[in-house]
XYZ file of C-alpha atoms in Angstrom:
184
model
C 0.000 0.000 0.000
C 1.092 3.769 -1.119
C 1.305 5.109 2.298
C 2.533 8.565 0.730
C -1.858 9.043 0.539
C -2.866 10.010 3.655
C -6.567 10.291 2.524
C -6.827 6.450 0.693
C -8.374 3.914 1.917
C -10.786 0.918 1.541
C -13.840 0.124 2.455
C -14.746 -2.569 4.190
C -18.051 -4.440 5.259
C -18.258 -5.577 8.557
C -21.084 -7.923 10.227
C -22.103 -6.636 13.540
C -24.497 -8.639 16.140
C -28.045 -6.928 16.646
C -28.555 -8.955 19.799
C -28.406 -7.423 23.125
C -25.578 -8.440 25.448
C -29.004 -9.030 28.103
C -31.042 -11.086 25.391
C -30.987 -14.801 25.941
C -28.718 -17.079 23.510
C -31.417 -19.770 22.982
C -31.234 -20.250 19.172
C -28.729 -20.161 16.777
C -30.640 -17.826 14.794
C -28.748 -14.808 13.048
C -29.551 -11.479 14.375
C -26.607 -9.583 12.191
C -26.605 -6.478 10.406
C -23.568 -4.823 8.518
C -21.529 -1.664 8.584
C -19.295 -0.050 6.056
C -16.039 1.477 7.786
C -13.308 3.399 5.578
C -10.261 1.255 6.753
C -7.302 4.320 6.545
C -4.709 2.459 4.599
C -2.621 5.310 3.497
C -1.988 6.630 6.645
C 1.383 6.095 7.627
C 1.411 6.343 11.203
C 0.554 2.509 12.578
C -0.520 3.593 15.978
C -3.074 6.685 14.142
C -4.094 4.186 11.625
C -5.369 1.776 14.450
C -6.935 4.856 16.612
C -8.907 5.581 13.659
C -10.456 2.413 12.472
C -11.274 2.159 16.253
C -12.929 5.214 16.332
C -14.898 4.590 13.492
C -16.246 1.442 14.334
C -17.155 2.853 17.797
C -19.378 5.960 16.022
C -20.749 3.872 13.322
C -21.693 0.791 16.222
C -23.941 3.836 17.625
C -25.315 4.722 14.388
C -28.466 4.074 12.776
C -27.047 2.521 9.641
C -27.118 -1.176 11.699
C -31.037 -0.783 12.131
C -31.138 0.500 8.363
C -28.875 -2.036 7.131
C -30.744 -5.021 9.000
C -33.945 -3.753 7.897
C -32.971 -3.744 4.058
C -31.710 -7.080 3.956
C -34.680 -8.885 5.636
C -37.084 -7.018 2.779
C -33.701 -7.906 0.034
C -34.265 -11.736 1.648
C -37.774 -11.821 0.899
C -37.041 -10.908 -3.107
C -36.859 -13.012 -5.941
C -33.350 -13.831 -6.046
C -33.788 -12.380 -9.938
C -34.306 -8.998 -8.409
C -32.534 -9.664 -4.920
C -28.617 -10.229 -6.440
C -28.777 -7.169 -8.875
C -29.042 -5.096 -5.926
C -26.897 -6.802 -3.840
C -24.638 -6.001 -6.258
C -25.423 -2.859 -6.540
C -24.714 -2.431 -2.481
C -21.312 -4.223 -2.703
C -19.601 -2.746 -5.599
C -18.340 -0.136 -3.732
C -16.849 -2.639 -1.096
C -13.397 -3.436 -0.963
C -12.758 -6.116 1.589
C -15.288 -7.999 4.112
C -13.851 -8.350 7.376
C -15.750 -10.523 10.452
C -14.248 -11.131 13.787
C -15.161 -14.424 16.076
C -14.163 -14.200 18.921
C -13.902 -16.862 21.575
C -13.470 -17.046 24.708
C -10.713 -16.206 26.861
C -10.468 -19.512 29.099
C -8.922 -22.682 27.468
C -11.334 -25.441 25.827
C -10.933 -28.855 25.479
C -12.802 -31.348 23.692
C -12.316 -35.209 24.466
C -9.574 -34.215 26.888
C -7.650 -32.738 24.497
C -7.094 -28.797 24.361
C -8.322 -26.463 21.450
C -5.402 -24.456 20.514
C -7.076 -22.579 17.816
C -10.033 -21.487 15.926
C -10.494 -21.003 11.974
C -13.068 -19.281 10.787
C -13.975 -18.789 6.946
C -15.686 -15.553 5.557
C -16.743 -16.114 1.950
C -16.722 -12.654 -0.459
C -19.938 -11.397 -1.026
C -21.144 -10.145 -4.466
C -18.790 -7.788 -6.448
C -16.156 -7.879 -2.489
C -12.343 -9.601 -4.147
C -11.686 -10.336 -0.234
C -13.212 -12.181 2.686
C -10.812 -11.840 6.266
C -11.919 -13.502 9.217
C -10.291 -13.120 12.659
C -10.665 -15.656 15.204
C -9.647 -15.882 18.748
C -9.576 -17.964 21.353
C -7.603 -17.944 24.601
C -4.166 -15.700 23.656
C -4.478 -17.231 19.987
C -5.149 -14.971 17.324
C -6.284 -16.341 14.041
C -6.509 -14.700 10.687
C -7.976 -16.760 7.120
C -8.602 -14.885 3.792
C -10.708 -16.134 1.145
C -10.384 -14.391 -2.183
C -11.194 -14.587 -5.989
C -8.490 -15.329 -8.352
C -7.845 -11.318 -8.730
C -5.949 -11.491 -5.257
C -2.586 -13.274 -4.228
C -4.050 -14.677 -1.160
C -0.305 -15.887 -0.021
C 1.145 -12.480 -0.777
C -1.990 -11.109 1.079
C -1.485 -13.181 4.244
C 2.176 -12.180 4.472
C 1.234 -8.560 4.546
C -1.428 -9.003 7.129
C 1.042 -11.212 8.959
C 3.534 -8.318 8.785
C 1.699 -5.293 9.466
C 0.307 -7.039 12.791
C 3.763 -8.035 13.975
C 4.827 -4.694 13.124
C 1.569 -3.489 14.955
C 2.672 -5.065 17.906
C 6.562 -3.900 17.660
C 5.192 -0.462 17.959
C 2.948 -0.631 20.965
C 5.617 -2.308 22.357
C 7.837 0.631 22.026
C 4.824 2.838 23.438
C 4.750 0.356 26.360
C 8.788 0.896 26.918
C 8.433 4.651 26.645
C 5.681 4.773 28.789
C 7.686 2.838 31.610
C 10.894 4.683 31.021
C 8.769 7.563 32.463
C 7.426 6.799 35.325
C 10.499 5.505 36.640
């Protein structure tokens, strides 16, 4: 990425949970809706970049656009799928990437006496989106899958992903050091 563009970036569509932290998890049912968030990929500045997306997802969690957005896919759902994927289409052209982030819980699992070390999770493009990320956790393990069409290098994409987190992390690090360096 051209990080020389401070104002570039992609779009991305992100599935967020309607249900209420208080509502009872009886069903698997879906109770999703989706948000678009303009992920700030030319800006330069790691630690900015993140402060950003974070403050975008907290103002657009808060927004109406999740009640909208739910709303127009349960009347898209009850289309004929003639009418319903021209539209879809129509919503997701001007998508770059479709992010979704599981995440487990923070105690270890096991199943048959044997511990689950990690989670995968699979997010398959939607119309007219080149990229599907998921991010899974569970305990201290962070997992990250991409699904793409044959436009993207998935292997070249993973690297990058790979390297801007560890790179990520590097630099909070150094925040963390700085920060403890000072009130010594």
């Amino acid at each position: 990425t051209d990080r020389r563009h401070p104002r570039m970036f992609l779009r991305a569509a992100i599935p967020i949970n309607m249900r209420s932290v208080y509502d009872p998890f009886l069903t698997t049912s879906n109770a999703f809706s989706s948000l678009l968030i303009d992920l700030p990929v030319g800006e330069p500045n790691r630690i900015k970049r993140t402060e950003m997306v974070v403050r975008a997802m907290a103002e657009a969690k808060t927004s109406l656009e999740r009640v909208f957005t739910l709303g127009l896919t349960k009347i898209m759902a009850a289309l004929p799928v003639a009418v319903m994927l021209p539209i879809s289409r129509m919503f997701t052209s001007r998508v770059s990437v479709a992010i979704t982030n599981v995440r487990g819980p923070s105690d270890e699992l096991y199943l048959g006496g044997a511990k689950i070390v990690q989670s995968i999770g699979f997010l398959p493009p939607p119309p007219s989106v080149n990229v599907g990320i998921a991010i899974t956790s569970i305990g201290n393990t962070l997992g990250v899958t991409v699904a793409t069409d044959n436009s993207i290098d998935a292997p070249k994409l993973m690297a990058a992903i790979e390297a801007e987190f560890i790179a990520l992390q590097a630099s909070c690090a150094a925040i963390l050091t700085a920060d403890d360096k000072k009130h010594v």
